[in-house]
Structures are given as C-alpha cells and as structure tokens.
Coordinates of C-alpha atoms in Angstrom, one line a residue:
K685 CA 13.6 10.1 -8.7
V686 CA 14.0 10.5 -12.4
A687 CA 11.0 9.3 -14.5
R688 CA 11.8 6.4 -16.7
E689 CA 11.3 6.9 -20.4
M690 CA 11.5 4.3 -23.2
F691 CA 13.4 5.2 -26.3
L692 CA 13.7 3.4 -29.6
D693 CA 17.1 1.7 -30.2
R694 CA 17.9 2.1 -26.5
Q695 CA 15.4 0.2 -24.4
Y696 CA 13.8 -1.6 -27.4
V697 CA 13.8 -2.1 -31.1
V698 CA 11.0 -2.7 -33.6
R699 CA 11.5 -6.0 -35.5
D700 CA 9.1 -7.6 -37.9
G701 CA 6.3 -5.4 -36.6
E702 CA 6.9 -6.3 -32.9
I703 CA 8.5 -4.5 -29.9
V704 CA 11.5 -6.4 -28.7
I705 CA 13.1 -5.4 -25.4
V706 CA 16.9 -4.7 -25.4
D707 CA 18.7 -5.7 -22.2
E708 CA 20.6 -2.6 -21.2
F709 CA 23.2 -4.5 -19.2
T710 CA 24.1 -7.1 -21.9
G711 CA 23.1 -5.2 -25.1
R712 CA 21.2 -8.2 -26.3
L713 CA 17.6 -8.7 -27.3
G714 CA 15.2 -10.0 -24.6
E715 CA 13.3 -12.5 -26.8
G716 CA 9.9 -13.3 -25.4
R717 CA 10.0 -10.7 -22.7
K718 CA 7.3 -8.0 -22.2
W719 CA 7.0 -5.1 -19.8
R720 CA 4.1 -5.2 -17.4
A721 CA 1.4 -2.8 -16.2
G722 CA 0.5 -1.8 -19.7
I723 CA 3.9 -0.3 -20.5
H724 CA 4.5 -2.8 -23.4
Q725 CA 1.2 -1.9 -25.0
A726 CA 1.9 1.8 -24.6
V727 CA 5.2 1.4 -26.5
E728 CA 3.4 -0.6 -29.2
A729 CA 0.9 2.2 -29.6
K730 CA 3.7 4.8 -29.7
E731 CA 5.5 2.9 -32.5
G732 CA 2.2 2.2 -34.4
V733 CA 2.5 -1.6 -34.3
E734 CA -0.2 -4.1 -33.5
I735 CA -1.1 -3.9 -29.8
T736 CA -0.8 -7.3 -28.1
F737 CA -2.6 -8.6 -25.0
A738 CA -1.0 -8.0 -21.7
T739 CA 0.7 -11.1 -20.4
T740 CA -0.1 -12.6 -17.0
Q741 CA 2.2 -14.8 -14.8
A742 CA 1.4 -18.1 -13.2
A743 CA 4.1 -17.8 -10.6
R744 CA 6.9 -15.4 -9.5
I745 CA 10.1 -15.4 -7.6
T746 CA 12.8 -12.7 -7.1
V747 CA 16.4 -13.3 -8.2
Q748 CA 17.6 -13.0 -4.7
D749 CA 15.1 -15.5 -3.3
F750 CA 15.8 -18.0 -6.2
F751 CA 19.6 -18.1 -5.4
L752 CA 19.1 -18.1 -1.7
R753 CA 17.2 -21.4 -2.0
Y754 CA 20.5 -23.2 -2.9
N755 CA 22.3 -24.9 0.0
R756 CA 25.6 -24.0 -1.6
L757 CA 26.2 -20.8 -3.6
A758 CA 29.4 -19.9 -5.4
G759 CA 30.5 -18.3 -8.7
M760 CA 33.4 -16.7 -10.6
T761 CA 33.5 -13.4 -12.4
G762 CA 36.2 -10.9 -13.2
T763 CA 34.1 -7.9 -11.8
A764 CA 32.8 -9.1 -8.4
A765 CA 35.1 -6.8 -6.3
S766 CA 32.9 -3.7 -6.7
S767 CA 29.8 -5.7 -5.6
A768 CA 31.5 -7.5 -2.7
G769 CA 29.4 -5.7 -0.1
E770 CA 26.1 -6.7 -1.7
L771 CA 27.2 -10.3 -2.2
Q772 CA 28.1 -10.5 1.5
K773 CA 24.9 -8.8 2.8
I774 CA 22.4 -10.6 0.5
Y775 CA 24.0 -14.0 -0.1
E776 CA 26.5 -14.2 2.7
C777 CA 29.2 -15.0 0.1
R778 CA 32.7 -13.6 0.5
V779 CA 34.6 -12.3 -2.6
I780 CA 38.1 -13.7 -2.8
P781 CA 40.4 -12.2 -5.5
V782 CA 42.3 -14.7 -7.5
P783 CA 45.5 -13.5 -9.2
T784 CA 45.5 -13.5 -13.0
N785 CA 47.4 -16.2 -14.9
R786 CA 49.8 -13.5 -16.2
P787 CA 50.5 -10.1 -14.7
P788 CA 48.2 -7.5 -16.4
I789 CA 50.0 -4.7 -18.3
R790 CA 46.9 -2.9 -19.4
E791 CA 47.5 0.9 -19.3
K792 CA 44.9 3.5 -18.4
L793 CA 45.2 6.7 -20.4
T794 CA 44.1 10.0 -19.0
T795 CA 40.3 10.4 -18.8
L796 CA 39.1 13.3 -20.9
V797 CA 36.0 15.4 -19.9
F798 CA 34.3 17.8 -22.4
G799 CA 31.6 20.4 -22.0
T800 CA 29.2 18.8 -24.4
S801 CA 28.6 15.4 -26.1
D802 CA 29.3 16.9 -29.5
D803 CA 32.8 17.9 -28.4
K804 CA 33.2 14.5 -26.8
W805 CA 32.2 12.5 -29.9
Q806 CA 34.5 14.6 -32.1
A807 CA 37.4 13.9 -29.7
I808 CA 36.5 10.2 -29.8
I809 CA 36.7 10.2 -33.6
D810 CA 40.1 11.9 -33.5
D811 CA 41.4 9.3 -31.1
I812 CA 40.1 6.5 -33.3
V813 CA 41.7 8.0 -36.3
E814 CA 45.0 8.4 -34.5
Q815 CA 45.1 4.8 -33.3
H816 CA 43.9 3.5 -36.7
Q817 CA 46.6 5.3 -38.5
A818 CA 49.1 3.7 -36.1
G819 CA 47.7 0.3 -37.2
R820 CA 46.3 -0.7 -33.8
P821 CA 42.9 -2.4 -33.5
V822 CA 40.3 -0.2 -31.7
L823 CA 37.2 -1.3 -29.7
V824 CA 34.7 1.5 -29.0
G825 CA 32.0 0.8 -26.3
T826 CA 28.7 2.7 -26.4
R827 CA 25.6 2.5 -24.1
S828 CA 22.9 2.0 -26.7
I829 CA 22.2 0.9 -30.3
D830 CA 21.4 4.5 -31.5
K831 CA 24.7 5.8 -30.2
S832 CA 26.7 3.0 -31.8
E833 CA 25.0 3.8 -35.1
K834 CA 25.6 7.5 -34.7
L835 CA 29.3 6.9 -34.2
A836 CA 29.3 4.6 -37.2
Q837 CA 28.0 7.5 -39.4
M838 CA 30.7 9.8 -38.1
L839 CA 33.3 7.2 -38.9
I840 CA 31.9 6.9 -42.4
A841 CA 32.2 10.6 -42.8
R842 CA 35.9 10.4 -41.9
G843 CA 36.5 7.5 -44.3
I844 CA 37.3 5.0 -41.5
E845 CA 36.3 1.4 -42.3
H846 CA 34.7 -0.3 -39.3
C847 CA 32.3 -3.0 -38.0
V848 CA 29.3 -2.4 -35.8
L849 CA 28.3 -5.0 -33.2
N850 CA 24.9 -4.4 -31.6
A851 CA 21.5 -6.2 -31.2
R852 CA 20.8 -5.6 -34.9
H853 CA 23.9 -7.6 -36.0
V854 CA 23.7 -10.7 -33.7
A855 CA 24.1 -13.1 -36.7
K856 CA 27.6 -11.6 -37.4
E857 CA 28.7 -11.5 -33.8
A858 CA 31.3 -14.3 -34.0
E859 CA 32.7 -13.1 -37.2
I860 CA 33.0 -9.5 -36.0
V861 CA 34.7 -10.5 -32.7
A862 CA 37.1 -12.9 -34.5
R863 CA 38.4 -10.0 -36.6
A864 CA 38.3 -7.2 -33.9
G865 CA 41.9 -7.8 -32.8
Q866 CA 43.4 -7.7 -36.3
Q867 CA 45.7 -4.9 -37.3
G868 CA 43.9 -1.6 -38.1
K869 CA 40.4 -3.0 -37.3
V870 CA 37.8 -0.6 -35.8
T871 CA 34.8 -2.1 -34.0
V872 CA 32.0 -0.1 -32.5
A873 CA 29.9 -2.1 -30.1
T874 CA 27.3 -1.9 -27.3
N875 CA 27.6 -4.0 -24.1
M876 CA 27.5 -7.1 -26.3
A877 CA 31.3 -6.9 -26.6
G878 CA 31.9 -6.5 -22.9
R879 CA 30.7 -9.9 -21.6
G880 CA 32.5 -13.2 -22.2
T881 CA 34.3 -11.9 -25.3
D882 CA 37.9 -12.9 -25.9
I883 CA 39.4 -10.7 -28.6
R884 CA 42.6 -12.3 -29.9
L885 CA 45.4 -10.0 -31.1
G886 CA 46.4 -10.5 -34.8
E887 CA 49.9 -10.7 -36.1
G888 CA 52.1 -7.7 -35.4
V889 CA 49.5 -6.1 -33.1
H890 CA 51.4 -7.0 -29.9
E891 CA 54.3 -4.9 -31.0
L892 CA 52.0 -1.9 -31.8
G893 CA 50.7 -1.8 -28.2
G894 CA 47.7 -4.2 -28.4
L895 CA 44.0 -3.5 -28.5
H896 CA 42.9 0.1 -27.6
V897 CA 39.5 0.3 -25.9
I898 CA 37.5 3.6 -25.9
C899 CA 34.7 4.0 -23.3
T900 CA 32.3 6.7 -24.5
E901 CA 30.2 7.0 -21.4
L902 CA 29.9 5.7 -17.8
H903 CA 27.2 3.1 -17.2
E904 CA 25.0 2.8 -14.2
S905 CA 27.2 0.1 -12.8
Q906 CA 31.0 0.2 -12.7
R907 CA 31.0 -3.5 -13.3
I908 CA 29.8 -2.9 -16.9
D909 CA 32.6 -0.4 -17.5
R910 CA 35.2 -2.9 -16.1
Q911 CA 33.8 -5.6 -18.4
L912 CA 34.4 -3.4 -21.4
I913 CA 37.9 -2.4 -20.2
G914 CA 38.7 -6.0 -19.7
R915 CA 38.5 -6.7 -23.4
C916 CA 42.1 -5.4 -23.7
G917 CA 45.2 -6.5 -21.9
R918 CA 44.0 -10.1 -21.6
Q919 CA 46.4 -13.0 -20.7
G920 CA 49.3 -10.7 -20.3
D921 CA 48.9 -9.0 -23.7
P922 CA 49.5 -5.2 -23.9
G923 CA 46.5 -2.9 -24.2
T924 CA 45.3 0.6 -23.4
Y925 CA 42.0 2.2 -22.6
R926 CA 40.6 5.7 -22.3
Q927 CA 37.4 7.1 -20.8
F928 CA 35.6 10.0 -22.5
L929 CA 33.0 12.0 -20.6
A930 CA 30.8 15.0 -21.1
L931 CA 28.9 17.3 -18.8
D932 CA 25.6 16.4 -20.4
D933 CA 26.1 12.6 -20.0
E934 CA 23.1 10.6 -18.9
I935 CA 24.9 9.3 -15.7
L936 CA 24.8 12.8 -14.2
L937 CA 21.1 13.1 -14.7
T938 CA 20.5 9.6 -13.2
G939 CA 22.8 10.2 -10.3
F940 CA 22.2 13.8 -9.3
G941 CA 18.7 14.4 -10.6
P942 CA 17.4 17.0 -13.1
K943 CA 18.2 20.2 -11.1
K944 CA 22.0 19.6 -10.7
A945 CA 22.3 17.9 -14.1
T946 CA 20.7 20.9 -15.8
K947 CA 23.2 23.3 -14.1
L948 CA 26.1 21.1 -15.2
K949 CA 24.8 20.9 -18.7
E950 CA 24.5 24.7 -18.9
R951 CA 28.1 25.0 -17.5
G952 CA 29.2 22.6 -20.2
E953 CA 27.6 24.6 -23.0
A954 CA 29.7 27.6 -21.9
L955 CA 32.8 25.4 -22.5
V956 CA 32.0 24.4 -26.1
G957 CA 35.1 24.3 -28.2
R958 CA 37.6 24.5 -25.3
G959 CA 38.7 20.9 -25.5
P960 CA 39.2 18.8 -22.4
V961 CA 38.4 20.5 -19.1
S962 CA 39.7 19.6 -15.7
G963 CA 38.1 19.4 -12.2
Y964 CA 35.0 17.5 -13.2
E965 CA 36.0 13.9 -13.4
S966 CA 35.2 13.0 -9.8
L967 CA 31.6 14.2 -10.3
F968 CA 30.9 11.3 -12.7
Y969 CA 32.2 8.6 -10.4
T970 CA 30.2 10.2 -7.5
A971 CA 27.1 10.0 -9.7
Q972 CA 27.8 6.4 -10.6
R973 CA 28.2 5.4 -7.0
K974 CA 24.9 7.2 -6.1
V975 CA 23.1 5.2 -8.8
E976 CA 24.7 1.9 -7.6
R977 CA 23.7 2.6 -4.0
R978 CA 20.2 3.4 -5.1
H979 CA 19.9 0.2 -7.0
F980 CA 21.2 -1.8 -4.0
R981 CA 18.7 -0.2 -1.7
D982 CA 15.9 -1.0 -4.2
R983 CA 17.0 -4.6 -4.3
K984 CA 17.1 -4.8 -0.5
V985 CA 13.6 -3.3 -0.2
L986 CA 12.3 -5.7 -2.8
L987 CA 13.8 -8.7 -0.9
Y988 CA 12.3 -7.4 2.4
H989 CA 8.8 -7.0 0.9
E990 CA 9.0 -10.3 -0.9
K991 CA 9.8 -12.1 2.4
E992 CA 6.9 -10.3 4.1
R993 CA 4.5 -11.2 1.3
Q994 CA 5.5 -14.8 1.6
K995 CA 5.0 -14.8 5.3
M996 CA 1.5 -13.4 4.9
Q997 CA 0.5 -15.8 2.2
R998 CA 1.8 -18.8 4.1
A999 CA -0.2 -17.6 7.1
M1000 CA -3.3 -17.6 4.8
S1001 CA -2.4 -21.2 3.6
Q1002 CA -1.6 -19.8 0.1
D1003 CA 1.3 -20.8 -2.2
P1004 CA 3.7 -17.8 -1.9
Y1005 CA 5.1 -18.3 -5.4
L1006 CA 1.8 -18.5 -7.3
D1007 CA 0.5 -15.2 -8.6
T1008 CA -2.8 -14.7 -6.8
A1009 CA -3.2 -11.1 -7.7
G1010 CA -5.0 -11.8 -11.0

C-alpha cells in the first residue's frame, strides 16, 4: 500500500494559527475535526503552530453500523449507480434509476492524455482560452486547493479574468456560483462545486452551447467525477465536458503503486511536448476501479471487525459503543 502523506492545501490548511482538516471528498473545511494517533499533533509541529492536546472520544460507531440501525433505509442521489453493488451488499438497498425530468443532451468531448502534468495544464489553459473567447462559461474542477490556485496563477498570466472557489473562499461561495453560468465567466473550483450546486445559465449562453466543464484529474471515486460533470447539461440544458489526464497523475500511483507508477511517469517524460497521446486512457480508469475496490474491501473489513468487537464487549457485559480503550 502507498504510505499516506499530509500536504498543506490538500489535506489541511493553516487558519488563525490552527490546523484545519480539508475533506477531500467535499472540498470543505472539517471544522472541529482532528486526526487521531498523534497525526494531528505531528502536522502542527511540521507547520510550526501551537501543539494541542490529543482528543479522546467518549463513544464511537461506524457509518455502516449507524445507518444499519434504522428500520427503513432509503435515499436519493444522482451518482448511486456506480456504488450499487456496495449499497446492496452492505445495506441491502437496491438502486433504481429514475429518468431525468428532461432528456440530457450533455456532450462528452474526447479525453486527452498527456505525458506530464506540465503539458496537461498548458492544454487545459488553451481549452479555457478557446471556450472563453467563444463566450461560453467554463467550470474547471481540481482535486485540491493548491492545484486550484496554481491554475489561477496560470490564468492570470494569460490575462483571463476568473473566480476561484475553494475552502479559502467559502464566504463568497453563493456569489461565485450565482455568476458561474454567465457568459464568458471562468470558475476554478475544488470539489465544493461538484455537490448540490445548480449553476444557472445566463442570457445567450444556451445558444453558445451551455456550460463547459473541464475535469483536470480523476478522483479516487468515479462518483466525485460524475458529480462535477453533472454541473453542466442540467434540466435539459446543453453542455459539454472534457477530461484531461497525465501519466504522472496521482490516481496511477494510488491505483498501481509506486513501481508501475514510476515506469509510467518515466514513459510520460519521454513524451514531453508531443501533445495528446493515445493508448493510455484505459489505464486511468483501471487504476480508479482498483482504488474503489480497495476502499470497498477496507469498509467491509471495518464492518466485520466492528461487529466482532461488539460481540466480545457484549459478552463481557460492556457497552459496545463506549470507548473503553482509554
């Protein structure tokens, strides 16, 4: 397995002299949350802020156990199809597709794969400029705060006016989203823009082709990618999206491990300046599926051990939800 590292402006930010966790799936700040086992204190020491006391818990329960305690369980989401197997196995809930109110006319443009991230980011900028000159609004999704701000600097260098939506700009979220569908607007965002965000098209945008969404990298779950894609082509509106990938993307390291990822990275470095390359796209989706299966196995193992722990504590006449370890 790949060792987990904590990076500033990815897994956390420093705000008012404190370490604040960033939820990688939602892109939002995890107010009041702390890592356990001394990890939070290690990050505080790394960033030179005041080291706080480790927190303890009075009780604990897994997400799976919490929801399984309900007599009736149901929900609605636009991205459940890819998790149908897990929902059936863990919660015994079937996934039933419901047709959209209006037929979707969202268009998927050709996925482009590049040898290195530098080539990929340059191609992304070129695509933004092209769509911006045509007057279409553009939404660019990035995996982390630092990448959203890197892209923002590149847009400044090209003279493209834009807005950035990440955990550092929460106060302006509603204002940024309200303007993101206006003609010629460019919005660079983390996963914050991919969940529950309805971007309304401005006057004249429908005729230009609607909102254009750019996906800069695959996430560890295809549900997150689909959430971002789903910002365009809503309620029967037109829209397009394109996926940009590079042979040194993080998903290849997470999915295949350092040995194969290093070989792919070296191969990519030999392709610098050649533009889009063919024959590699399927690798990224294979890596993503591997990560998803690994996370599913981890959740199943967690649920199994949680049930065994509860059985043991009940046999000892202990409350299975109280934390007796401390």
